């Protein structure tokens, strides 16, 4: 798999991603813990969602990954959908869950998504 932009939500070794196939690589230390584990979670989700919307508008391929795609990757996917489509965080997370059946809900992530994207807005 290759991507123009690769967002790693977990720890990665320096040689785990081929720089030719992953020219732009961003590492976020997003953790599956409680509120104290992720400072500025609302900002992180919102900033990353806006960046992904921008990269996609530039026709860049974006790969977001974590260890098991259970909590972190689905939450970032939901943030992207909420930002792009004007969905509530809860609805966006529900939609992601239909595509990633192994996705679980981290209550801290769900609360952050609901704070940043509390309801549908007209676009």
PDB file of C-alpha atoms in Angstrom:
ATOM      1  CA  UNK A   1       0.000   0.000   0.000  1.00  0.00           C
ATOM      2  CA  UNK A   2       1.225   3.475  -0.810  1.00  0.00           C
ATOM      3  CA  UNK A   3      -0.194   6.900   0.012  1.00  0.00           C
ATOM      4  CA  UNK A   4       0.645  10.530  -0.580  1.00  0.00           C
ATOM      5  CA  UNK A   5       0.070  11.248   3.130  1.00  0.00           C
ATOM      6  CA  UNK A   6       0.317   8.624   5.871  1.00  0.00           C
ATOM      7  CA  UNK A   7      -0.993   9.410   9.341  1.00  0.00           C
ATOM      8  CA  UNK A   8       0.254   6.992  11.994  1.00  0.00           C
ATOM      9  CA  UNK A   9      -1.789   7.027  15.185  1.00  0.00           C
ATOM     10  CA  UNK A  10       0.556   4.581  16.891  1.00  0.00           C
ATOM     11  CA  UNK A  11       4.267   4.245  17.503  1.00  0.00           C
ATOM     12  CA  UNK A  12       6.253   3.386  14.412  1.00  0.00           C
ATOM     13  CA  UNK A  13       9.850   2.457  13.831  1.00  0.00           C
ATOM     14  CA  UNK A  14      11.952   4.595  11.523  1.00  0.00           C
ATOM     15  CA  UNK A  15      12.122   1.930   8.828  1.00  0.00           C
ATOM     16  CA  UNK A  16       8.581   0.544   8.958  1.00  0.00           C
ATOM     17  CA  UNK A  17       7.267   2.779   6.186  1.00  0.00           C
ATOM     18  CA  UNK A  18       9.057   3.049   2.858  1.00  0.00           C
ATOM     19  CA  UNK A  19       9.683   6.780   2.258  1.00  0.00           C
ATOM     20  CA  UNK A  20       9.091   6.350  -1.479  1.00  0.00           C
ATOM     21  CA  UNK A  21       5.628   4.822  -0.970  1.00  0.00           C
ATOM     22  CA  UNK A  22       4.852   7.148   1.973  1.00  0.00           C
ATOM     23  CA  UNK A  23       6.484  10.494   1.136  1.00  0.00           C
ATOM     24  CA  UNK A  24       4.580  12.530   3.735  1.00  0.00           C
ATOM     25  CA  UNK A  25       4.335  10.875   7.121  1.00  0.00           C
ATOM     26  CA  UNK A  26       2.705  12.312  10.217  1.00  0.00           C
ATOM     27  CA  UNK A  27       2.847  10.630  13.604  1.00  0.00           C
ATOM     28  CA  UNK A  28       0.287  11.457  16.275  1.00  0.00           C
ATOM     29  CA  UNK A  29       0.623   9.984  19.725  1.00  0.00           C
ATOM     30  CA  UNK A  30      -3.073   9.235  20.062  1.00  0.00           C
ATOM     31  CA  UNK A  31      -3.687   6.786  22.898  1.00  0.00           C
ATOM     32  CA  UNK A  32      -6.656   4.577  23.765  1.00  0.00           C
ATOM     33  CA  UNK A  33      -6.588   5.763  27.384  1.00  0.00           C
ATOM     34  CA  UNK A  34      -8.817   8.115  29.328  1.00  0.00           C
ATOM     35  CA  UNK A  35      -9.015  11.907  29.221  1.00  0.00           C
ATOM     36  CA  UNK A  36      -5.550  12.411  30.706  1.00  0.00           C
ATOM     37  CA  UNK A  37      -3.915  10.272  27.994  1.00  0.00           C
ATOM     38  CA  UNK A  38      -4.647  12.717  25.165  1.00  0.00           C
ATOM     39  CA  UNK A  39      -4.139  16.388  25.873  1.00  0.00           C
ATOM     40  CA  UNK A  40      -6.056  18.681  23.520  1.00  0.00           C
ATOM     41  CA  UNK A  41      -8.077  15.839  21.978  1.00  0.00           C
ATOM     42  CA  UNK A  42     -10.760  18.164  20.579  1.00  0.00           C
ATOM     43  CA  UNK A  43      -8.115  20.260  18.820  1.00  0.00           C
ATOM     44  CA  UNK A  44      -6.304  17.153  17.564  1.00  0.00           C
ATOM     45  CA  UNK A  45      -9.437  15.685  15.976  1.00  0.00           C
ATOM     46  CA  UNK A  46     -10.522  19.003  14.475  1.00  0.00           C
ATOM     47  CA  UNK A  47      -7.092  19.934  13.132  1.00  0.00           C
ATOM     48  CA  UNK A  48      -6.491  16.501  11.642  1.00  0.00           C
ATOM     49  CA  UNK A  49      -9.970  16.372  10.085  1.00  0.00           C
ATOM     50  CA  UNK A  50      -9.439  19.768   8.433  1.00  0.00           C
ATOM     51  CA  UNK A  51      -6.044  18.634   7.143  1.00  0.00           C
ATOM     52  CA  UNK A  52      -7.488  15.428   5.660  1.00  0.00           C
ATOM     53  CA  UNK A  53     -10.291  17.393   3.985  1.00  0.00           C
ATOM     54  CA  UNK A  54      -7.628  19.684   2.487  1.00  0.00           C
ATOM     55  CA  UNK A  55      -5.399  16.822   1.307  1.00  0.00           C
ATOM     56  CA  UNK A  56      -8.362  15.049  -0.288  1.00  0.00           C
ATOM     57  CA  UNK A  57      -9.374  18.295  -2.038  1.00  0.00           C
ATOM     58  CA  UNK A  58      -5.857  18.255  -3.527  1.00  0.00           C
ATOM     59  CA  UNK A  59      -6.570  14.683  -4.725  1.00  0.00           C
ATOM     60  CA  UNK A  60      -3.992  13.216  -2.359  1.00  0.00           C
ATOM     61  CA  UNK A  61      -4.363   9.651  -1.127  1.00  0.00           C
ATOM     62  CA  UNK A  62      -4.475   9.625   2.674  1.00  0.00           C
ATOM     63  CA  UNK A  63      -3.763   6.533   4.770  1.00  0.00           C
ATOM     64  CA  UNK A  64      -4.717   6.661   8.452  1.00  0.00           C
ATOM     65  CA  UNK A  65      -3.717   3.692  10.567  1.00  0.00           C
ATOM     66  CA  UNK A  66      -3.169   2.406  14.076  1.00  0.00           C
ATOM     67  CA  UNK A  67      -2.496  -1.017  15.559  1.00  0.00           C
ATOM     68  CA  UNK A  68      -5.912  -2.628  15.164  1.00  0.00           C
ATOM     69  CA  UNK A  69      -8.247   0.007  13.686  1.00  0.00           C
ATOM     70  CA  UNK A  70     -10.547  -0.482  16.666  1.00  0.00           C
ATOM     71  CA  UNK A  71     -10.704   2.950  18.331  1.00  0.00           C
ATOM     72  CA  UNK A  72      -8.219   5.486  16.992  1.00  0.00           C
ATOM     73  CA  UNK A  73      -8.560   5.034  13.235  1.00  0.00           C
ATOM     74  CA  UNK A  74     -12.391   4.884  13.333  1.00  0.00           C
ATOM     75  CA  UNK A  75     -12.484   8.041  15.475  1.00  0.00           C
ATOM     76  CA  UNK A  76     -10.279   9.923  12.986  1.00  0.00           C
ATOM     77  CA  UNK A  77     -12.424   8.589  10.128  1.00  0.00           C
ATOM     78  CA  UNK A  78     -15.489   9.913  11.945  1.00  0.00           C
ATOM     79  CA  UNK A  79     -13.805  13.287  12.471  1.00  0.00           C
ATOM     80  CA  UNK A  80     -13.109  13.473   8.731  1.00  0.00           C
ATOM     81  CA  UNK A  81     -16.701  12.569   7.833  1.00  0.00           C
ATOM     82  CA  UNK A  82     -18.117  15.060  10.339  1.00  0.00           C
ATOM     83  CA  UNK A  83     -15.911  17.856   8.998  1.00  0.00           C
ATOM     84  CA  UNK A  84     -16.422  16.992   5.318  1.00  0.00           C
ATOM     85  CA  UNK A  85     -20.156  16.219   5.388  1.00  0.00           C
ATOM     86  CA  UNK A  86     -21.353  18.384   8.268  1.00  0.00           C
ATOM     87  CA  UNK A  87     -22.481  15.382  10.305  1.00  0.00           C
ATOM     88  CA  UNK A  88     -22.657  15.172  14.055  1.00  0.00           C
ATOM     89  CA  UNK A  89     -19.734  13.348  15.607  1.00  0.00           C
ATOM     90  CA  UNK A  90     -22.086  10.600  16.776  1.00  0.00           C
ATOM     91  CA  UNK A  91     -23.597  10.059  13.312  1.00  0.00           C
ATOM     92  CA  UNK A  92     -20.162  10.085  11.691  1.00  0.00           C
ATOM     93  CA  UNK A  93     -18.920   7.454  14.166  1.00  0.00           C
ATOM     94  CA  UNK A  94     -22.005   5.330  13.444  1.00  0.00           C
ATOM     95  CA  UNK A  95     -21.324   5.510   9.691  1.00  0.00           C
ATOM     96  CA  UNK A  96     -17.693   4.528  10.149  1.00  0.00           C
ATOM     97  CA  UNK A  97     -18.866   1.548  12.201  1.00  0.00           C
ATOM     98  CA  UNK A  98     -20.905   0.284   9.254  1.00  0.00           C
ATOM     99  CA  UNK A  99     -17.715   0.119   7.172  1.00  0.00           C
ATOM    100  CA  UNK A 100     -15.356  -1.124   9.902  1.00  0.00           C
ATOM    101  CA  UNK A 101     -17.272  -3.832  11.770  1.00  0.00           C
ATOM    102  CA  UNK A 102     -14.386  -4.318  14.214  1.00  0.00           C
ATOM    103  CA  UNK A 103     -14.615  -0.681  15.279  1.00  0.00           C
ATOM    104  CA  UNK A 104     -15.334  -0.103  18.925  1.00  0.00           C
ATOM    105  CA  UNK A 105     -16.318   3.043  20.733  1.00  0.00           C
ATOM    106  CA  UNK A 106     -13.846   4.713  23.054  1.00  0.00           C
ATOM    107  CA  UNK A 107     -16.114   6.913  25.216  1.00  0.00           C
ATOM    108  CA  UNK A 108     -13.438   9.622  25.500  1.00  0.00           C
ATOM    109  CA  UNK A 109     -13.110   9.808  21.708  1.00  0.00           C
ATOM    110  CA  UNK A 110     -16.888   9.773  21.261  1.00  0.00           C
ATOM    111  CA  UNK A 111     -17.290  12.652  23.730  1.00  0.00           C
ATOM    112  CA  UNK A 112     -14.627  14.689  21.913  1.00  0.00           C
ATOM    113  CA  UNK A 113     -16.293  14.066  18.545  1.00  0.00           C
ATOM    114  CA  UNK A 114     -19.625  15.180  19.995  1.00  0.00           C
ATOM    115  CA  UNK A 115     -18.083  18.363  21.443  1.00  0.00           C
ATOM    116  CA  UNK A 116     -16.412  19.355  18.173  1.00  0.00           C
ATOM    117  CA  UNK A 117     -19.295  18.291  15.900  1.00  0.00           C
ATOM    118  CA  UNK A 118     -22.405  18.462  18.113  1.00  0.00           C
ATOM    119  CA  UNK A 119     -24.985  18.336  15.343  1.00  0.00           C
ATOM    120  CA  UNK A 120     -25.594  18.515  11.656  1.00  0.00           C
ATOM    121  CA  UNK A 121     -24.968  21.846   9.990  1.00  0.00           C
ATOM    122  CA  UNK A 122     -26.204  22.928   6.584  1.00  0.00           C
ATOM    123  CA  UNK A 123     -23.558  23.105   3.891  1.00  0.00           C
TER     124      UNK A 123
END
